Amino acid sequence: MTAHAEIAAGYASEGAAVELGTVLAGGAVDPAARVRLPLAVVNRHGLVAGATGTGKTKTLQLLAEQLSDNGVPVLMADVKGDLSGLSRQGEESDRTRSRAADTGDDWQPRSYPVQFLSLGAGGAGVPVRATVTSFGPVLLSKVLGLNDTQESTLGLVFHWADSKGLPLLDTKDLRGVVQHLTSDEGKADLKGIGGVSAATAGVILRALVNLEARGGDRFFGEPELDPADLMRDRDGKGVISLLELAELRGDPALFSTFLMWLLAELFETLPEEGDVEKPKLVFFFDEAHLLFSNASKAFLGQITQTVKLIRSKGIGVFFCTQLPTDIPGDVLSQLGARVQHALRAFTPDDQKALARTVKTYPTTPHYDLEKALTSLGIGEAVITVLNEKGAPTPVAWTRLRAPRSLMDTIGDDAIRQAAQGSDLHRKYAETVDRESAYEQLLRKVVPPQEERAPEPPAPEREEPGLAEKVLGNSAVKSFLRSAGSALAREITRGLFGTSRKRR
Ligand SMILES: Nc1ncnc2c1ncn2[C@@H]1O[C@H](COP(=O)(O)OP(=O)(O)OP(=O)(O)O)[C@@H](O)[C@H]1O
Ligand SMILES: [Mg+2]
């Protein structure tokens, strides 16, 4: 048996699989020696890594296309708009033809069902939002850049608001509550929860103001994204949701934590699946190093736990980053599929990362891995996945197939147009007035008959300190003081500190 055939034998699968490409050994490719990722193990997660320009994004595109073809919905962060080409047919060229020949691919140009989303209002895609309450203190601390002490203080503030059944919809609401707790009237409440120093509260307030100044407040509020809108299909093809992040490059912490929030939401709402033939949804975390840099211990612990547990809900998570060492060891060890594009070895640090990467691969008689990892061509990768029995497949130097959709951005205007024509636009385009917090708070303290009365006209949008005013309202104050008020339904928090929804 040739090395090609020997390696490819390890990739045979009974069920459907994503065709990644074909085996390269001894400097030659064998178009019959297929490297595949069985759909049944996609929920065992994966990593796509490699230096800049080596083909990571095209690999994600390829994966998304075939998942969609198999009826699996996909959510991807589209940091540079690179993935928007999924919505258009690719262009045939000598390069696509020769790659198709190398990879045993009957390549045809194709387009895929895509929906464009953006974080909060103001982006090119349909705006998606989360409420502060739902986001919870752990994720919000990551966005605010709080340290462990400040994070636990924020946890106490949320706990207090939760126990009063007080919905924190936007950043202003949270600001109002922190201000209340540190005011003279709030002293008694503050004593009740304990452990909150005025200095720490001050830091949290400043961080909130900062977040608002960076435009982060656009993202918190209603209507909140319903995770079910990410799990759709069109004519049997899984819909690919692209979260457009060009405008948020300045605030990567927000987008990565938002994806984490979604994962937690899905975890809370989806039923246990056990072993699945194919995943229910696949998440791609591009620029994953942003998720982990400056992360608190609590945050890291919860990412690890979520990644571990979400598998049983039939959800696959793929991280994409330059170096595998960007991913904490506890998370890395959960990732069953590895698609490693070329690594650079210029500096001593590069060398160290390379040696560490080699150690994470199964041993192979066919390649000198250190050499292979630095000599891979563009659109080639060193791959190992899990087979259908859950055992690692042989290491394969792989030439990857070419995506069938456009390998380029379609541009902001086209993205905006597509978003505005989508059915999600109707549901999410309009931000519900910030004053909803005010109304909800009032609703808890007015008699039920009045609750049914027509809504009063919404106050001016820019009215300052509304939440603060609400909290200064004597009726609200007495409500806040009456612990265990019958009207207040306590908000419970699940994994990750996000609020728990009933289905
Ligand atoms: N599977 C592939 N088939 C055909 N061409 C490819 C493939 N992978 C990569 N290429 C070529 O290489 C170029 C760079 O690939 P890609 O944009 O995926 O790199 P990247 O690793 O995502 O880079 P960056 O880190 O800068 O985002 C593509 O524009 C394309 O021309
Ligand atoms: Mg890229």
mmCIF file of N, CA and C and ligand atoms in Angstrom, residues 51-58 80 95 99 322 378-379 400-403 407, ligand 1:
data_model
loop_
_atom_site.group_PDB
_atom_site.id
_atom_site.type_symbol
_atom_site.label_atom_id
_atom_site.label_comp_id
_atom_site.label_asym_id
_atom_site.label_seq_id
_atom_site.Cartn_x
_atom_site.Cartn_y
_atom_site.Cartn_z
ATOM 1 N N ALA A 51 -0.562 30.515 10.081
ATOM 2 C CA ALA A 51 -0.070 31.886 9.959
ATOM 3 C C ALA A 51 -0.958 32.657 8.984
ATOM 4 N N THR A 52 -0.792 33.963 8.956
ATOM 5 C CA THR A 52 -1.647 34.791 8.113
ATOM 6 C C THR A 52 -1.438 34.462 6.623
ATOM 7 N N GLY A 53 -2.537 34.395 5.886
ATOM 8 C CA GLY A 53 -2.470 34.147 4.444
ATOM 9 C C GLY A 53 -2.285 32.695 4.038
ATOM 10 N N THR A 54 -2.432 31.763 4.968
ATOM 11 C CA THR A 54 -2.157 30.364 4.652
ATOM 12 C C THR A 54 -3.392 29.569 4.237
ATOM 13 N N GLY A 55 -4.595 30.170 4.409
ATOM 14 C CA GLY A 55 -5.807 29.507 3.928
ATOM 15 C C GLY A 55 -6.848 29.172 4.982
ATOM 16 N N LYS A 56 -6.723 29.754 6.187
ATOM 17 C CA LYS A 56 -7.668 29.437 7.265
ATOM 18 C C LYS A 56 -9.102 29.804 6.884
ATOM 19 N N THR A 57 -9.286 31.024 6.379
ATOM 20 C CA THR A 57 -10.641 31.486 6.091
ATOM 21 C C THR A 57 -11.271 30.647 4.984
ATOM 22 N N LYS A 58 -10.473 30.265 3.989
ATOM 23 C CA LYS A 58 -11.025 29.433 2.902
ATOM 24 C C LYS A 58 -11.414 28.063 3.441
ATOM 25 N N LYS A 80 -13.560 40.091 8.590
ATOM 26 C CA LYS A 80 -13.131 41.029 7.541
ATOM 27 C C LYS A 80 -14.096 41.059 6.362
ATOM 28 N N ARG A 95 -6.739 27.897 -11.675
ATOM 29 C CA ARG A 95 -6.379 27.459 -10.324
ATOM 30 C C ARG A 95 -7.460 26.569 -9.713
ATOM 31 N N ARG A 99 -6.837 22.614 -8.830
ATOM 32 C CA ARG A 99 -7.090 22.166 -7.459
ATOM 33 C C ARG A 99 -8.171 21.089 -7.454
ATOM 34 N N GLN A 322 -4.296 31.932 14.813
ATOM 35 C CA GLN A 322 -3.004 31.730 14.157
ATOM 36 C C GLN A 322 -2.220 30.574 14.767
ATOM 37 N N ILE A 378 0.008 27.142 0.438
ATOM 38 C CA ILE A 378 -1.258 27.827 0.716
ATOM 39 C C ILE A 378 -2.411 26.895 0.362
ATOM 40 N N GLY A 379 -3.409 26.825 1.244
ATOM 41 C CA GLY A 379 -4.527 25.917 1.007
ATOM 42 C C GLY A 379 -4.157 24.465 1.235
ATOM 43 N N LEU A 400 -6.301 20.970 0.335
ATOM 44 C CA LEU A 400 -7.726 21.184 0.588
ATOM 45 C C LEU A 400 -8.478 21.512 -0.695
ATOM 46 N N ARG A 401 -9.736 21.130 -0.725
ATOM 47 C CA ARG A 401 -10.590 21.490 -1.850
ATOM 48 C C ARG A 401 -10.800 22.999 -1.882
ATOM 49 N N ALA A 402 -11.168 23.489 -3.040
ATOM 50 C CA ALA A 402 -11.471 24.925 -3.158
ATOM 51 C C ALA A 402 -12.941 25.148 -2.833
ATOM 52 N N PRO A 403 -13.260 26.247 -2.145
ATOM 53 C CA PRO A 403 -14.672 26.573 -1.925
ATOM 54 C C PRO A 403 -15.371 26.754 -3.279
ATOM 55 N N MET A 407 -14.526 33.465 -3.496
ATOM 56 C CA MET A 407 -13.454 33.628 -2.502
ATOM 57 C C MET A 407 -13.094 35.104 -2.357
HETATM 58 N N1 LIG B 1 -8.677 25.807 -0.214
HETATM 59 C C1 LIG B 1 -8.270 26.769 -1.058
HETATM 60 N N2 LIG B 1 -8.571 26.705 -2.368
HETATM 61 C C2 LIG B 1 -8.164 27.648 -3.219
HETATM 62 N N3 LIG B 1 -7.454 28.735 -2.869
HETATM 63 C C3 LIG B 1 -7.110 28.872 -1.580
HETATM 64 C C4 LIG B 1 -7.502 27.895 -0.604
HETATM 65 N N4 LIG B 1 -7.014 28.293 0.587
HETATM 66 C C5 LIG B 1 -6.379 29.447 0.373
HETATM 67 N N5 LIG B 1 -6.403 29.813 -0.912
HETATM 68 C C6 LIG B 1 -5.808 31.049 -1.479
HETATM 69 O O1 LIG B 1 -5.025 31.700 -0.487
HETATM 70 C C7 LIG B 1 -5.508 33.002 -0.175
HETATM 71 C C8 LIG B 1 -5.403 33.278 1.320
HETATM 72 O O2 LIG B 1 -6.267 32.416 2.027
HETATM 73 P P1 LIG B 1 -7.095 32.878 3.310
HETATM 74 O O3 LIG B 1 -7.708 34.200 3.100
HETATM 75 O O4 LIG B 1 -7.996 31.752 3.653
HETATM 76 O O5 LIG B 1 -5.916 33.003 4.371
HETATM 77 P P2 LIG B 1 -6.028 33.237 5.976
HETATM 78 O O6 LIG B 1 -5.190 32.191 6.611
HETATM 79 O O7 LIG B 1 -7.433 33.321 6.379
HETATM 80 O O8 LIG B 1 -5.292 34.621 6.141
HETATM 81 P P3 LIG B 1 -5.523 35.760 7.294
HETATM 82 O O9 LIG B 1 -4.870 35.253 8.537
HETATM 83 O O10 LIG B 1 -4.812 36.926 6.710
HETATM 84 O O11 LIG B 1 -6.990 35.958 7.434
HETATM 85 C C9 LIG B 1 -6.939 33.010 -0.712
HETATM 86 O O12 LIG B 1 -7.348 34.291 -1.104
HETATM 87 C C10 LIG B 1 -6.875 32.044 -1.892
HETATM 88 O O13 LIG B 1 -6.434 32.699 -3.061
#
